[in-house]
Every structure is written in structure tokens, then in C-alpha cells.
mmCIF file of C-alpha atoms in Angstrom:
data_model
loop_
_atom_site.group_PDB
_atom_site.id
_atom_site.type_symbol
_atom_site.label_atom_id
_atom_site.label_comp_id
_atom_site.label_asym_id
_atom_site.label_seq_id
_atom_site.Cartn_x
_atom_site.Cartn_y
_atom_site.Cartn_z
ATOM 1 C CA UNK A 1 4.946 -18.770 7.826
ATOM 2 C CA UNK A 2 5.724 -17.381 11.706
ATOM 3 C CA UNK A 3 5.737 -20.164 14.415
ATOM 4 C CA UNK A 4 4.147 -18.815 17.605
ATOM 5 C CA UNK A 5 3.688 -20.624 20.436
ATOM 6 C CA UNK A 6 4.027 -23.906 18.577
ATOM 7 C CA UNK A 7 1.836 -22.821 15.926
ATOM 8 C CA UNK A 8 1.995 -22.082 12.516
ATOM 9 C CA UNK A 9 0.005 -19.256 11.311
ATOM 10 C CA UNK A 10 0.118 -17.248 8.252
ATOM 11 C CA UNK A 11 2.038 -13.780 7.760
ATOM 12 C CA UNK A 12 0.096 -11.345 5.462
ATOM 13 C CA UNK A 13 1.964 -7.772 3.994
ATOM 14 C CA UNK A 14 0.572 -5.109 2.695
ATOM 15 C CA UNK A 15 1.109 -2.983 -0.372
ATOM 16 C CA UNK A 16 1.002 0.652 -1.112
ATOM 17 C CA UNK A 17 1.036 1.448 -4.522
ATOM 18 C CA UNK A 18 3.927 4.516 -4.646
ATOM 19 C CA UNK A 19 2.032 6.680 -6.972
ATOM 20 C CA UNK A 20 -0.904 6.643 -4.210
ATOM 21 C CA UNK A 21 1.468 8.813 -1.758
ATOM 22 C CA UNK A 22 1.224 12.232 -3.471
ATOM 23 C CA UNK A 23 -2.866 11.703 -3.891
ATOM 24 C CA UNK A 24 -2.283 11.183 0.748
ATOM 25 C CA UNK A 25 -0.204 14.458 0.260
ATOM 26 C CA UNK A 26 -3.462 16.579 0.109
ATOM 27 C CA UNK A 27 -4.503 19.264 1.819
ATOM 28 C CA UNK A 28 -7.964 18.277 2.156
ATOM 29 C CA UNK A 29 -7.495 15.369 4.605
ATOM 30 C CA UNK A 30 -7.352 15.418 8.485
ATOM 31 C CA UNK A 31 -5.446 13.246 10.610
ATOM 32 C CA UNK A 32 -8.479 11.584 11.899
ATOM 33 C CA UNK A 33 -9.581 11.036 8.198
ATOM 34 C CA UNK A 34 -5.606 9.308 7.629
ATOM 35 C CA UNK A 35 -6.583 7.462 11.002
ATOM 36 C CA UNK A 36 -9.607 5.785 9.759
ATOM 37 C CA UNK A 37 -7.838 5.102 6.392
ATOM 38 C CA UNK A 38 -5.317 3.277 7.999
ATOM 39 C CA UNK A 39 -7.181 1.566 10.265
ATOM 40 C CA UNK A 40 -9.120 0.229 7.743
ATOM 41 C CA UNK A 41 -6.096 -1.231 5.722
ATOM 42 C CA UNK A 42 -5.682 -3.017 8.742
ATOM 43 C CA UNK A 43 -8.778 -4.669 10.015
ATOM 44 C CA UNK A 44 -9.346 -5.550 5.505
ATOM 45 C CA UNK A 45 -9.449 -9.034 4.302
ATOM 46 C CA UNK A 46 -6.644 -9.833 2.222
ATOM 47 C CA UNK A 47 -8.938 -11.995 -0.104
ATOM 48 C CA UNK A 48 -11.379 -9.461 -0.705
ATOM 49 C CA UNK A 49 -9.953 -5.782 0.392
ATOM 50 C CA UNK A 50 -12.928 -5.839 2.510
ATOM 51 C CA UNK A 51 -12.652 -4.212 6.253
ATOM 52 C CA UNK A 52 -16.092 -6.154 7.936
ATOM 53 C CA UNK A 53 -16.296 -3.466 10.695
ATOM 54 C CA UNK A 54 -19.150 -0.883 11.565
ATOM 55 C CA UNK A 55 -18.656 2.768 12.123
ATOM 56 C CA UNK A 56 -19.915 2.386 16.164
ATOM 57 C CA UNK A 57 -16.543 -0.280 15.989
ATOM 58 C CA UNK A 58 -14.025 2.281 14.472
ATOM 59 C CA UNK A 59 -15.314 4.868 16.390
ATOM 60 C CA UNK A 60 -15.073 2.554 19.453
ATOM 61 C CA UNK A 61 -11.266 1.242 18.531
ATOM 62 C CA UNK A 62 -10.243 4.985 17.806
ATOM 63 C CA UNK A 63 -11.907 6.421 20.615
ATOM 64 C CA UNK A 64 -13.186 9.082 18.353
ATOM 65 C CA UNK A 65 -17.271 10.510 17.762
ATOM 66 C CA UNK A 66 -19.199 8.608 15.748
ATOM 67 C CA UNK A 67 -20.773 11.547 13.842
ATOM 68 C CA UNK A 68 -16.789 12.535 12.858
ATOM 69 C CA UNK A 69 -16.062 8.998 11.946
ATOM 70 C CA UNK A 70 -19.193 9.040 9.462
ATOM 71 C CA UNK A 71 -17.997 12.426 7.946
ATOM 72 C CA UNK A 72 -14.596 10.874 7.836
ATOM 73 C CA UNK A 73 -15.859 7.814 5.791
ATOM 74 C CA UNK A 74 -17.943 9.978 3.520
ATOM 75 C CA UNK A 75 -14.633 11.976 2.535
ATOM 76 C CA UNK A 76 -12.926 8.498 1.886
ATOM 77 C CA UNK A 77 -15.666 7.202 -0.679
ATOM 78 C CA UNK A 78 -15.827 10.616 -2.198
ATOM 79 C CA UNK A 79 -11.625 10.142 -2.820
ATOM 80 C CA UNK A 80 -12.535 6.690 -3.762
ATOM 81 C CA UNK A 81 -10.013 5.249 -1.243
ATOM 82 C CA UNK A 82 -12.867 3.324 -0.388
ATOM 83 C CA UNK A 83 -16.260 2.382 -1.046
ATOM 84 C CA UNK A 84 -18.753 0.830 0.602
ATOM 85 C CA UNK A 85 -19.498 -2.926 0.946
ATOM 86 C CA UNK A 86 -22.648 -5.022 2.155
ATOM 87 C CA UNK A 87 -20.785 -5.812 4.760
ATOM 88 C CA UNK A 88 -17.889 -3.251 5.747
ATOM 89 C CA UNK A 89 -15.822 -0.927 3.459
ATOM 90 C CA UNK A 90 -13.753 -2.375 0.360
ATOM 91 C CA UNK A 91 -10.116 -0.185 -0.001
ATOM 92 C CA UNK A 92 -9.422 0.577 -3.060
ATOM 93 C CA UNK A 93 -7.374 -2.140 -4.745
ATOM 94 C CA UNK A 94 -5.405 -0.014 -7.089
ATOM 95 C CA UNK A 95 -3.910 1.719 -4.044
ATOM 96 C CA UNK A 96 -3.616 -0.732 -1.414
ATOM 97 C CA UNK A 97 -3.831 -4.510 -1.413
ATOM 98 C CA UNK A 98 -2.308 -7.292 0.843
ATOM 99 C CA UNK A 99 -1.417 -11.063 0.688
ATOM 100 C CA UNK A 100 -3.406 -12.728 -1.849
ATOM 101 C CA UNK A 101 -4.852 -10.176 -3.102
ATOM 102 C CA UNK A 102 -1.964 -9.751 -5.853
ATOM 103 C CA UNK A 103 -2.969 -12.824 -7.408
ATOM 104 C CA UNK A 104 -6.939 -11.641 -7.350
ATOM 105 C CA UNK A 105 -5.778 -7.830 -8.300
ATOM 106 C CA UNK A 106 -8.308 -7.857 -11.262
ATOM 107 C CA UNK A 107 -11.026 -9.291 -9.942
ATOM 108 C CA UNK A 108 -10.545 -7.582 -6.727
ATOM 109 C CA UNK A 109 -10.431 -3.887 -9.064
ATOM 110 C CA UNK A 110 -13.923 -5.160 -11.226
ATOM 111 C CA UNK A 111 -15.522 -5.510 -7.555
ATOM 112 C CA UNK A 112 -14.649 -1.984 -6.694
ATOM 113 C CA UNK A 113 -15.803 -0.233 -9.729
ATOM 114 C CA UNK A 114 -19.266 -2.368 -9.635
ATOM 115 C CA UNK A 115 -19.611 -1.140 -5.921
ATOM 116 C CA UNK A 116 -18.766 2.547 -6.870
ATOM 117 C CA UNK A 117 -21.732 5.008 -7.727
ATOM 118 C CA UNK A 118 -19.722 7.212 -9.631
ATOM 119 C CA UNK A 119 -17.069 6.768 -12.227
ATOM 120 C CA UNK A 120 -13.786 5.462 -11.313
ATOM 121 C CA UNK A 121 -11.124 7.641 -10.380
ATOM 122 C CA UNK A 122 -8.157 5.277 -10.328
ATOM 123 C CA UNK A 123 -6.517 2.784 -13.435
ATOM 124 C CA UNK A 124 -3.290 0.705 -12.311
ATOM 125 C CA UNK A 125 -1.747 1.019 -15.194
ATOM 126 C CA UNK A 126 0.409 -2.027 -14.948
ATOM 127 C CA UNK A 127 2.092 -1.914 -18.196
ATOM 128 C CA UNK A 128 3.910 1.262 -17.550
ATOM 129 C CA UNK A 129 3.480 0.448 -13.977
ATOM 130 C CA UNK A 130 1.708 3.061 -12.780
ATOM 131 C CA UNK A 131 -1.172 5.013 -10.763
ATOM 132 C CA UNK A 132 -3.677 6.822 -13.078
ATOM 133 C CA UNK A 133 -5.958 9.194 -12.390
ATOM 134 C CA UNK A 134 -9.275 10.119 -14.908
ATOM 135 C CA UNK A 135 -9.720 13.112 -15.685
ATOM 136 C CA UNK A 136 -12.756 14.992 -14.253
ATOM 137 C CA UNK A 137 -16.071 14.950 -15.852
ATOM 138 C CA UNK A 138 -15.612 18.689 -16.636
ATOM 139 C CA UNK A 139 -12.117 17.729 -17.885
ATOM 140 C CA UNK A 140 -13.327 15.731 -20.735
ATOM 141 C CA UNK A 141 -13.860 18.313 -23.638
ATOM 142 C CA UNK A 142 -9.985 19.172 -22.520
ATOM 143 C CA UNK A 143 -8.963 16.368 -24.374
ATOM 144 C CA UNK A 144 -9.203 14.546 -27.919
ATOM 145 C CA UNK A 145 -8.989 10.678 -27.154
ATOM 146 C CA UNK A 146 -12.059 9.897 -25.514
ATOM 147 C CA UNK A 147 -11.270 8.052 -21.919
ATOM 148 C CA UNK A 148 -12.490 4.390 -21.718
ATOM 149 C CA UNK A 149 -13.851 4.645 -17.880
ATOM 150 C CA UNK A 150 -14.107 1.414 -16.003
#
């Protein structure tokens, strides 16, 4: 806990899971998409991973179009960095999670995958502690073990 001003208020972090930094490596993202990201990871709910804003609000906050700031989102959820919410955008808790969300980590990850319309992309693989990402749908007949898919 910070004092400020003769009150106590509580300090929140925020996590990046490691393995997530090579997936931010690529090629296909734009700053204002990395922008948005971020900006998201900030306004989130550390209870819930949940960012309660509108697109007219980030597009307001970032100064930035709102037709580019919907494109931007769409890229997101089709990267499944996020998804979207009922009531904002959820980030995806096997990349990014803050305060008490490490307690909640499973139940926060079963409320992403119910929210997502397409298979998941990302396991935390917390035994050998670390990021993995499903094969594509046209990848399956690559391999022999059949993939149990969230």
C-alpha cells in the first residue's frame, strides 16, 4: 500500500508473460495497433482483465480516428490478445494479467475462452512454465496426438 495525501490506496502491477514478447515481435502489427493494446492493459480491471471503455473513449484518449481504432481492435481479437466483453474488451489472461488476477488466473482464462468465437490460440502451460500456442486448424493432420483445445 502507497500513502498519498494521507491516504491509503492500493498499488496494482502488471504482468507480461515473457513468452508473449516474440508473438508482439510481428510484423503484422502497427504502432497504433501496440497503442491500443497497451492502453487497454491499462484502463483493465485487475479482477476481471476487463478494460470497461468504448471505442469513441480510446479513440478520444489517443486522439486517433475512430474507424482506425475499430480496425485496430478487430486485429487484436483476431490475435486473441483480446476479445470482446459485454461491457469493454477482456485481455487475454495468459499474456497479461495484474494484481489479483494471479490468484483468479483460471477462472479469469475459462472466461476468455467462453467469450472467444473461435478456438483458443493460447495455453499457459504452467507446469513447464510456459506460453503455448495451438496449432492451426490446417495444422492438425501435421501431427499424431490429437490437441485437447480449450
Amino acid at each position: 500500500m502507497a500513502r498519498a495525501r494521507g491516504r491509503v490506496r492500493n498499488v496494482f502491477w502488471g504482468a507480461f508473460v515473457l513468452d508473449w514478447f516474440k508473438y508482439l515481435q510481428d510484423h503484422d502489427l502497427s504502432s497504433s495497433d501496440y497503442r491500443i493494446m497497451f492502453y487497454l492493459c491499462e484502463k483493465m480491471m485487475t479482477d476481471d482483465n476487463i478494460a470497461r471503455v468504448k471505442q469513441k473513449t480510446i479513440a478520444q484518449d489517443l486522439s486517433m480516428d475512430k474507424g482506425n481504432v475499430s480496425k485496430c481492435i478487430k486485429k487484436l481479437c483476431s490475435k486473441q490478445f483480446i476479445v470482446k466483453a459485454s461491457d469493454g474488451f477482456m485481455i487475454n489472461p495468459n499474456l497479461f494479467y495484474g494484481g489479483n488476477g494471479f490468484q483468479n488466473r483460471e477462472n479469469l482464462r475459462e472466461n476468455f475462452y467462453n467469450l472467444l468465437s473461435d478456438p483458443a490460440r493460447f495455453f499457459m502451460d504452467e507446469d513447464f512454465r510456459r506460453l503455448v500456442e495451438y496449432p492451426q486448424e490446417d495444422d492438425y493432420n501435421k501431427y499424431d496426438a490429437p490437441f485437447n483445445r480449450p
